[in-house]
PDB file of C-alpha atoms in Angstrom:
ATOM      1  CA  ASP X   1       0.000   0.000   0.000  1.00 53.00           C
ATOM      2  CA  THR X   2       1.476   3.342  -1.034  1.00 71.00           C
ATOM      3  CA  GLY X   3      -0.459   5.537   1.366  1.00 93.00           C
ATOM      4  CA  VAL X   4      -3.155   8.077   0.590  1.00 97.00           C
ATOM      5  CA  SER X   5      -3.291   9.129  -3.058  1.00 97.00           C
ATOM      6  CA  GLN X   6      -4.884  12.289  -4.373  1.00 98.00           C
ATOM      7  CA  ASP X   7      -5.583  13.178  -7.955  1.00 97.00           C
ATOM      8  CA  PRO X   8      -4.915  15.537  -9.595  1.00 97.00           C
ATOM      9  CA  ARG X   9      -1.973  17.172  -7.811  1.00 97.00           C
ATOM     10  CA  HIS X  10      -2.715  20.509  -9.425  1.00 97.00           C
ATOM     11  CA  LYS X  11      -5.824  21.964 -11.023  1.00 98.00           C
ATOM     12  CA  ILE X  12      -6.287  25.351 -12.647  1.00 98.00           C
ATOM     13  CA  THR X  13      -9.840  26.273 -13.521  1.00 98.00           C
ATOM     14  CA  LYS X  14     -11.798  29.300 -14.579  1.00 98.00           C
ATOM     15  CA  ARG X  15     -14.230  30.888 -12.195  1.00 98.00           C
ATOM     16  CA  GLY X  16     -17.649  29.343 -12.526  1.00 98.00           C
ATOM     17  CA  GLN X  17     -16.439  25.930 -13.663  1.00 98.00           C
ATOM     18  CA  ASN X  18     -16.992  22.721 -11.719  1.00 98.00           C
ATOM     19  CA  VAL X  19     -14.067  20.645 -10.471  1.00 98.00           C
ATOM     20  CA  THR X  20     -13.804  17.198  -8.922  1.00 98.00           C
ATOM     21  CA  PHE X  21     -10.975  15.769  -6.873  1.00 98.00           C
ATOM     22  CA  ARG X  22     -10.355  12.155  -5.998  1.00 98.00           C
ATOM     23  CA  CYS X  23      -8.850  10.568  -2.903  1.00 98.00           C
ATOM     24  CA  ASP X  24      -7.808   6.954  -2.523  1.00 97.00           C
ATOM     25  CA  PRO X  25      -7.266   6.147   1.155  1.00 97.00           C
ATOM     26  CA  ILE X  26      -5.230   3.362   2.675  1.00 94.00           C
ATOM     27  CA  SER X  27      -7.302   0.309   1.857  1.00 92.00           C
ATOM     28  CA  GLU X  28      -8.043  -0.914   5.365  1.00 90.00           C
ATOM     29  CA  HIS X  29      -8.866   2.550   6.749  1.00 92.00           C
ATOM     30  CA  ASN X  30     -12.542   3.054   7.453  1.00 92.00           C
ATOM     31  CA  ARG X  31     -12.393   6.800   8.038  1.00 94.00           C
ATOM     32  CA  LEU X  32     -11.696   9.421   5.399  1.00 96.00           C
ATOM     33  CA  TYR X  33     -11.363  13.163   5.947  1.00 96.00           C
ATOM     34  CA  TRP X  34     -11.212  16.216   3.727  1.00 97.00           C
ATOM     35  CA  TYR X  35      -9.389  19.363   4.765  1.00 97.00           C
ATOM     36  CA  ARG X  36      -8.703  22.656   3.023  1.00 97.00           C
ATOM     37  CA  GLN X  37      -5.556  24.665   3.528  1.00 97.00           C
ATOM     38  CA  THR X  38      -4.803  28.209   2.415  1.00 96.00           C
ATOM     39  CA  LEU X  39      -1.390  29.849   2.438  1.00 92.00           C
ATOM     40  CA  GLY X  40      -0.001  30.400   5.914  1.00 91.00           C
ATOM     41  CA  GLN X  41      -2.868  28.646   7.660  1.00 94.00           C
ATOM     42  CA  GLY X  42      -3.264  25.212   9.152  1.00 95.00           C
ATOM     43  CA  PRO X  43      -5.562  22.692   7.481  1.00 96.00           C
ATOM     44  CA  GLU X  44      -9.281  23.374   8.060  1.00 95.00           C
ATOM     45  CA  PHE X  45     -11.654  20.470   8.530  1.00 94.00           C
ATOM     46  CA  LEU X  46     -14.327  20.117   5.846  1.00 96.00           C
ATOM     47  CA  THR X  47     -15.992  16.738   6.251  1.00 96.00           C
ATOM     48  CA  TYR X  48     -15.403  13.109   7.139  1.00 95.00           C
ATOM     49  CA  PHE X  49     -16.749   9.669   6.285  1.00 95.00           C
ATOM     50  CA  GLN X  50     -16.916   6.462   8.205  1.00 94.00           C
ATOM     51  CA  ASN X  51     -17.106   3.813   5.539  1.00 94.00           C
ATOM     52  CA  GLU X  52     -19.633   5.193   3.038  1.00 94.00           C
ATOM     53  CA  ALA X  53     -21.516   7.379   5.515  1.00 94.00           C
ATOM     54  CA  GLN X  54     -20.768  11.097   5.644  1.00 94.00           C
ATOM     55  CA  LEU X  55     -20.982  11.804   9.355  1.00 93.00           C
ATOM     56  CA  GLU X  56     -20.049  15.455   9.693  1.00 92.00           C
ATOM     57  CA  LYS X  57     -19.790  18.517   7.482  1.00 93.00           C
ATOM     58  CA  SER X  58     -18.177  21.776   8.516  1.00 92.00           C
ATOM     59  CA  ARG X  59     -20.098  24.991   7.993  1.00 89.00           C
ATOM     60  CA  LEU X  60     -17.166  25.897   5.761  1.00 82.00           C
ATOM     61  CA  LEU X  61     -18.628  23.429   3.296  1.00 86.00           C
ATOM     62  CA  SER X  62     -21.091  25.566   1.368  1.00 89.00           C
ATOM     63  CA  ASP X  63     -23.830  24.176  -0.838  1.00 93.00           C
ATOM     64  CA  ARG X  64     -21.428  24.331  -3.767  1.00 96.00           C
ATOM     65  CA  PHE X  65     -19.322  21.597  -2.186  1.00 96.00           C
ATOM     66  CA  SER X  66     -20.291  17.952  -2.186  1.00 96.00           C
ATOM     67  CA  ALA X  67     -18.367  14.884  -1.156  1.00 97.00           C
ATOM     68  CA  GLU X  68     -19.069  11.225  -1.672  1.00 96.00           C
ATOM     69  CA  ARG X  69     -17.500   7.941  -0.722  1.00 97.00           C
ATOM     70  CA  PRO X  70     -19.357   5.240  -2.610  1.00 92.00           C
ATOM     71  CA  LYS X  71     -18.754   1.728  -1.314  1.00 87.00           C
ATOM     72  CA  GLY X  72     -16.565   3.091   1.441  1.00 87.00           C
ATOM     73  CA  SER X  73     -13.434   3.118  -0.662  1.00 92.00           C
ATOM     74  CA  PHE X  74     -12.271   6.154  -2.656  1.00 97.00           C
ATOM     75  CA  SER X  75     -13.859   9.554  -2.174  1.00 98.00           C
ATOM     76  CA  THR X  76     -14.578  12.507  -4.439  1.00 98.00           C
ATOM     77  CA  LEU X  77     -14.922  16.165  -3.546  1.00 98.00           C
ATOM     78  CA  GLU X  78     -16.759  18.303  -6.071  1.00 98.00           C
ATOM     79  CA  ILE X  79     -16.886  22.067  -6.119  1.00 97.00           C
ATOM     80  CA  GLN X  80     -19.542  23.612  -8.320  1.00 97.00           C
ATOM     81  CA  ARG X  81     -19.409  27.139  -9.754  1.00 97.00           C
ATOM     82  CA  THR X  82     -15.907  27.724  -8.430  1.00 98.00           C
ATOM     83  CA  GLU X  83     -14.978  31.099  -6.977  1.00 97.00           C
ATOM     84  CA  GLN X  84     -11.560  32.659  -6.521  1.00 96.00           C
ATOM     85  CA  GLY X  85     -11.886  32.133  -2.785  1.00 95.00           C
ATOM     86  CA  ASP X  86     -11.924  28.391  -3.394  1.00 97.00           C
ATOM     87  CA  SER X  87      -8.259  28.529  -4.371  1.00 97.00           C
ATOM     88  CA  ALA X  88      -6.480  26.371  -1.807  1.00 97.00           C
ATOM     89  CA  MET X  89      -4.818  23.034  -1.180  1.00 98.00           C
ATOM     90  CA  TYR X  90      -7.387  20.300  -0.627  1.00 98.00           C
ATOM     91  CA  LEU X  91      -6.069  17.541   1.594  1.00 98.00           C
ATOM     92  CA  CYS X  92      -7.433  14.076   2.140  1.00 98.00           C
ATOM     93  CA  ALA X  93      -6.563  11.892   5.118  1.00 96.00           C
ATOM     94  CA  SER X  94      -7.553   8.439   6.285  1.00 95.00           C
ATOM     95  CA  SER X  95      -7.426   6.519   9.537  1.00 92.00           C
ATOM     96  CA  LEU X  96      -8.495   3.278  11.131  1.00 88.00           C
ATOM     97  CA  GLY X  97     -10.839   4.469  13.824  1.00 82.00           C
ATOM     98  CA  SER X  98     -11.252   7.963  15.200  1.00 76.00           C
ATOM     99  CA  ARG X  99      -7.972   8.893  16.898  1.00 73.00           C
ATOM    100  CA  PRO X 100      -5.587   6.070  16.133  1.00 72.00           C
ATOM    101  CA  ILE X 101      -2.125   5.710  17.570  1.00 71.00           C
ATOM    102  CA  GLY X 102       0.005   6.928  14.689  1.00 74.00           C
ATOM    103  CA  GLY X 103      -2.453   9.625  13.746  1.00 85.00           C
ATOM    104  CA  TYR X 104      -4.073  10.264  10.434  1.00 91.00           C
ATOM    105  CA  THR X 105      -2.297   9.560   7.141  1.00 94.00           C
ATOM    106  CA  PHE X 106      -2.548  12.504   4.789  1.00 96.00           C
ATOM    107  CA  GLY X 107      -2.161  12.606   1.047  1.00 97.00           C
ATOM    108  CA  SER X 108      -0.062  15.211  -0.741  1.00 96.00           C
ATOM    109  CA  GLY X 109      -3.106  17.244  -1.620  1.00 97.00           C
ATOM    110  CA  THR X 110      -4.663  18.790  -4.706  1.00 98.00           C
ATOM    111  CA  ARG X 111      -3.769  22.427  -5.253  1.00 97.00           C
ATOM    112  CA  LEU X 112      -6.661  24.306  -6.825  1.00 98.00           C
ATOM    113  CA  THR X 113      -6.186  27.655  -8.508  1.00 98.00           C
ATOM    114  CA  VAL X 114      -9.299  29.497  -9.674  1.00 98.00           C
ATOM    115  CA  VAL X 115      -8.572  32.222 -12.214  1.00 97.00           C
TER     116      VAL X 115
ATOM    117  CA  LEU E   1     -11.376  20.719  21.910  1.00 59.00           C
ATOM    118  CA  ALA E   2      -8.636  22.416  23.927  1.00 66.00           C
ATOM    119  CA  LYS E   3      -7.075  25.528  22.408  1.00 86.00           C
ATOM    120  CA  THR E   4      -3.345  25.458  21.799  1.00 93.00           C
ATOM    121  CA  THR E   5      -0.834  28.293  21.577  1.00 95.00           C
ATOM    122  CA  GLN E   6       2.574  27.891  19.976  1.00 96.00           C
ATOM    123  CA  PRO E   7       5.153  30.302  18.545  1.00 97.00           C
ATOM    124  CA  ILE E   8       4.440  31.448  15.013  1.00 96.00           C
ATOM    125  CA  SER E   9       8.016  30.890  13.878  1.00 97.00           C
ATOM    126  CA  MET E  10      11.461  29.807  15.039  1.00 97.00           C
ATOM    127  CA  ASP E  11      14.917  29.776  13.520  1.00 97.00           C
ATOM    128  CA  SER E  12      17.745  27.442  14.426  1.00 97.00           C
ATOM    129  CA  TYR E  13      20.980  26.108  12.996  1.00 97.00           C
ATOM    130  CA  GLU E  14      21.949  22.723  11.705  1.00 97.00           C
ATOM    131  CA  GLY E  15      23.150  20.363  14.410  1.00 96.00           C
ATOM    132  CA  GLN E  16      21.289  22.159  17.201  1.00 97.00           C
ATOM    133  CA  GLU E  17      18.556  20.727  19.372  1.00 97.00           C
ATOM    134  CA  VAL E  18      15.253  22.508  18.786  1.00 98.00           C
ATOM    135  CA  ASN E  19      12.507  22.729  21.372  1.00 98.00           C
ATOM    136  CA  ILE E  20       9.034  23.932  20.401  1.00 98.00           C
ATOM    137  CA  THR E  21       6.684  24.582  23.284  1.00 97.00           C
ATOM    138  CA  CYS E  22       2.914  24.442  23.053  1.00 97.00           C
ATOM    139  CA  SER E  23       0.532  25.801  25.691  1.00 96.00           C
ATOM    140  CA  HIS E  24      -2.794  24.085  26.297  1.00 94.00           C
ATOM    141  CA  ASN E  25      -4.127  25.450  29.582  1.00 93.00           C
ATOM    142  CA  ASN E  26      -7.599  23.954  29.130  1.00 92.00           C
ATOM    143  CA  ILE E  27      -6.491  20.404  28.410  1.00 92.00           C
ATOM    144  CA  ALA E  28      -9.029  17.844  29.592  1.00 91.00           C
ATOM    145  CA  THR E  29      -8.366  14.654  31.512  1.00 92.00           C
ATOM    146  CA  ASN E  30      -8.901  12.415  28.489  1.00 89.00           C
ATOM    147  CA  ASP E  31      -6.962  14.573  26.031  1.00 91.00           C
ATOM    148  CA  TYR E  32      -3.788  13.451  24.325  1.00 92.00           C
ATOM    149  CA  ILE E  33      -1.143  15.726  22.816  1.00 94.00           C
ATOM    150  CA  THR E  34      -0.163  15.081  19.210  1.00 94.00           C
ATOM    151  CA  TRP E  35       2.373  16.763  16.957  1.00 96.00           C
ATOM    152  CA  TYR E  36       2.362  16.808  13.167  1.00 96.00           C
ATOM    153  CA  GLN E  37       5.009  18.013  10.717  1.00 97.00           C
ATOM    154  CA  GLN E  38       4.220  19.531   7.339  1.00 97.00           C
ATOM    155  CA  PHE E  39       6.657  20.178   4.501  1.00 96.00           C
ATOM    156  CA  PRO E  40       5.730  22.572   1.679  1.00 91.00           C
ATOM    157  CA  SER E  41       3.323  21.090  -0.852  1.00 89.00           C
ATOM    158  CA  GLN E  42       2.747  17.988   1.253  1.00 94.00           C
ATOM    159  CA  GLY E  43       0.113  16.903   3.732  1.00 96.00           C
ATOM    160  CA  PRO E  44       0.864  16.860   7.470  1.00 96.00           C
ATOM    161  CA  ARG E  45       2.705  13.863   8.850  1.00 95.00           C
ATOM    162  CA  PHE E  46       2.220  12.445  12.340  1.00 94.00           C
ATOM    163  CA  ILE E  47       5.358  12.783  14.464  1.00 95.00           C
ATOM    164  CA  ILE E  48       4.576  11.850  18.046  1.00 95.00           C
ATOM    165  CA  GLN E  49       1.779  11.550  20.581  1.00 94.00           C
ATOM    166  CA  GLY E  50       1.753  11.472  24.356  1.00 94.00           C
ATOM    167  CA  TYR E  51      -0.368  11.754  27.467  1.00 94.00           C
ATOM    168  CA  LYS E  52       2.119  12.517  30.244  1.00 92.00           C
ATOM    169  CA  THR E  53       5.821  12.568  31.160  1.00 91.00           C
ATOM    170  CA  LYS E  54       8.074  11.746  28.228  1.00 96.00           C
ATOM    171  CA  VAL E  55       7.658   9.948  24.946  1.00 96.00           C
ATOM    172  CA  THR E  56      10.508   9.299  22.529  1.00 96.00           C
ATOM    173  CA  ASN E  57      10.615   7.824  19.063  1.00 94.00           C
ATOM    174  CA  GLU E  58      13.101   7.806  16.215  1.00 93.00           C
ATOM    175  CA  VAL E  59      12.123  11.311  15.139  1.00 92.00           C
ATOM    176  CA  ALA E  60      11.511  13.350  18.285  1.00 96.00           C
ATOM    177  CA  SER E  61      10.844  13.479  21.989  1.00 97.00           C
ATOM    178  CA  LEU E  62       7.772  14.901  23.655  1.00 98.00           C
ATOM    179  CA  PHE E  63       8.007  16.284  27.175  1.00 97.00           C
ATOM    180  CA  ILE E  64       4.816  16.810  29.162  1.00 97.00           C
ATOM    181  CA  PRO E  65       4.948  18.242  32.697  1.00 96.00           C
ATOM    182  CA  ALA E  66       2.784  16.903  35.480  1.00 96.00           C
ATOM    183  CA  ASP E  67       0.105  19.594  35.113  1.00 95.00           C
ATOM    184  CA  ARG E  68      -0.107  18.871  31.357  1.00 96.00           C
ATOM    185  CA  LYS E  69      -0.814  22.534  30.606  1.00 96.00           C
ATOM    186  CA  SER E  70       2.041  22.634  28.144  1.00 96.00           C
ATOM    187  CA  SER E  71       4.213  20.299  26.130  1.00 97.00           C
ATOM    188  CA  THR E  72       7.570  20.551  24.384  1.00 98.00           C
ATOM    189  CA  LEU E  73       8.507  18.886  21.137  1.00 98.00           C
ATOM    190  CA  SER E  74      12.256  18.282  21.027  1.00 98.00           C
ATOM    191  CA  LEU E  75      14.056  17.649  17.746  1.00 97.00           C
ATOM    192  CA  PRO E  76      17.626  16.462  18.297  1.00 94.00           C
ATOM    193  CA  ARG E  77      20.428  17.667  16.044  1.00 93.00           C
ATOM    194  CA  VAL E  78      18.273  19.235  13.334  1.00 97.00           C
ATOM    195  CA  SER E  79      19.225  19.356   9.674  1.00 96.00           C
ATOM    196  CA  LEU E  80      18.066  21.584   6.826  1.00 96.00           C
ATOM    197  CA  SER E  81      15.442  18.967   5.973  1.00 96.00           C
ATOM    198  CA  ASP E  82      13.692  19.618   9.287  1.00 96.00           C
ATOM    199  CA  THR E  83      12.541  22.983   7.957  1.00 97.00           C
ATOM    200  CA  ALA E  84       8.762  22.623   8.124  1.00 97.00           C
ATOM    201  CA  VAL E  85       5.634  23.697   9.959  1.00 98.00           C
ATOM    202  CA  TYR E  86       4.997  21.860  13.240  1.00 98.00           C
ATOM    203  CA  TYR E  87       1.467  21.601  14.617  1.00 97.00           C
ATOM    204  CA  CYS E  88       0.528  20.871  18.214  1.00 96.00           C
ATOM    205  CA  LEU E  89      -2.932  19.349  18.634  1.00 93.00           C
ATOM    206  CA  VAL E  90      -4.818  18.398  21.767  1.00 92.00           C
ATOM    207  CA  GLY E  91      -7.849  16.165  21.801  1.00 87.00           C
ATOM    208  CA  ASP E  92      -9.614  13.089  23.069  1.00 82.00           C
ATOM    209  CA  LYS E  93      -9.046   9.807  21.279  1.00 75.00           C
ATOM    210  CA  ARG E  94     -12.793   9.626  20.889  1.00 77.00           C
ATOM    211  CA  ASP E  95     -12.901  12.895  18.920  1.00 79.00           C
ATOM    212  CA  ASP E  96     -14.200  12.444  15.414  1.00 79.00           C
ATOM    213  CA  LYS E  97     -11.745  14.840  13.818  1.00 85.00           C
ATOM    214  CA  ILE E  98      -8.552  16.743  14.502  1.00 87.00           C
ATOM    215  CA  ILE E  99      -8.382  20.524  14.410  1.00 87.00           C
ATOM    216  CA  PHE E 100      -5.205  22.306  13.382  1.00 91.00           C
ATOM    217  CA  GLY E 101      -4.002  25.713  14.517  1.00 89.00           C
ATOM    218  CA  LYS E 102      -1.515  27.802  12.545  1.00 89.00           C
ATOM    219  CA  GLY E 103       1.498  25.833  13.730  1.00 96.00           C
ATOM    220  CA  THR E 104       5.122  26.880  14.185  1.00 98.00           C
ATOM    221  CA  ARG E 105       7.236  27.573  11.110  1.00 97.00           C
ATOM    222  CA  LEU E 106      10.678  26.180  11.876  1.00 98.00           C
ATOM    223  CA  HIS E 107      13.471  27.409   9.650  1.00 98.00           C
ATOM    224  CA  ILE E 108      16.814  25.635   9.902  1.00 97.00           C
ATOM    225  CA  LEU E 109      19.809  27.645   8.776  1.00 96.00           C
ATOM    226  CA  PRO E 110      23.125  26.194   7.568  1.00 94.00           C
TER     227      PRO E 110
END
């Protein structure tokens, strides 16, 4: 297992377009998290899944954002009608259980630039 | 979730020992202290976790005094590759998510 994979690594899109990011967690991890990080700030929690169920969404996650984890494996994060303020690094993490010894395993992120 | 306070930035030199202190005055009985490291253009990476006294692994040591209102991450003999942002997090193992602060930007100079 090569860890948490995110695709694409970089995405440039025009304002108003829709974008979708993919995250492949570590295969045996039942929890999957999405975070957003802007320059100079720590990662901000967006949402998390336990298996296929989305159990919590941050109020940062506006109606333009939707996340899915069909079959409890990979996850997608879609942003509709992108705005310049959506420009950020989107990080995915996975874990076995809620607060495992060894912490969460993060991917390298998808950097979104909205022009 | 307990609030943490850590220095915004620190500079040190190669070969030195670096200590980053985190304050968490409102830490709860069931809370653990966890540190993550983040390099540019990468996701955070778990470094170390502890509850009390001292924890050591191959990367760092974590010192926690008896009152647990602070903790110190100690990096022995740093190199240029230790330049990164270090996050101190406090929370219960039953928490459903982890919350990051702004972290400490550590810059190692040659």
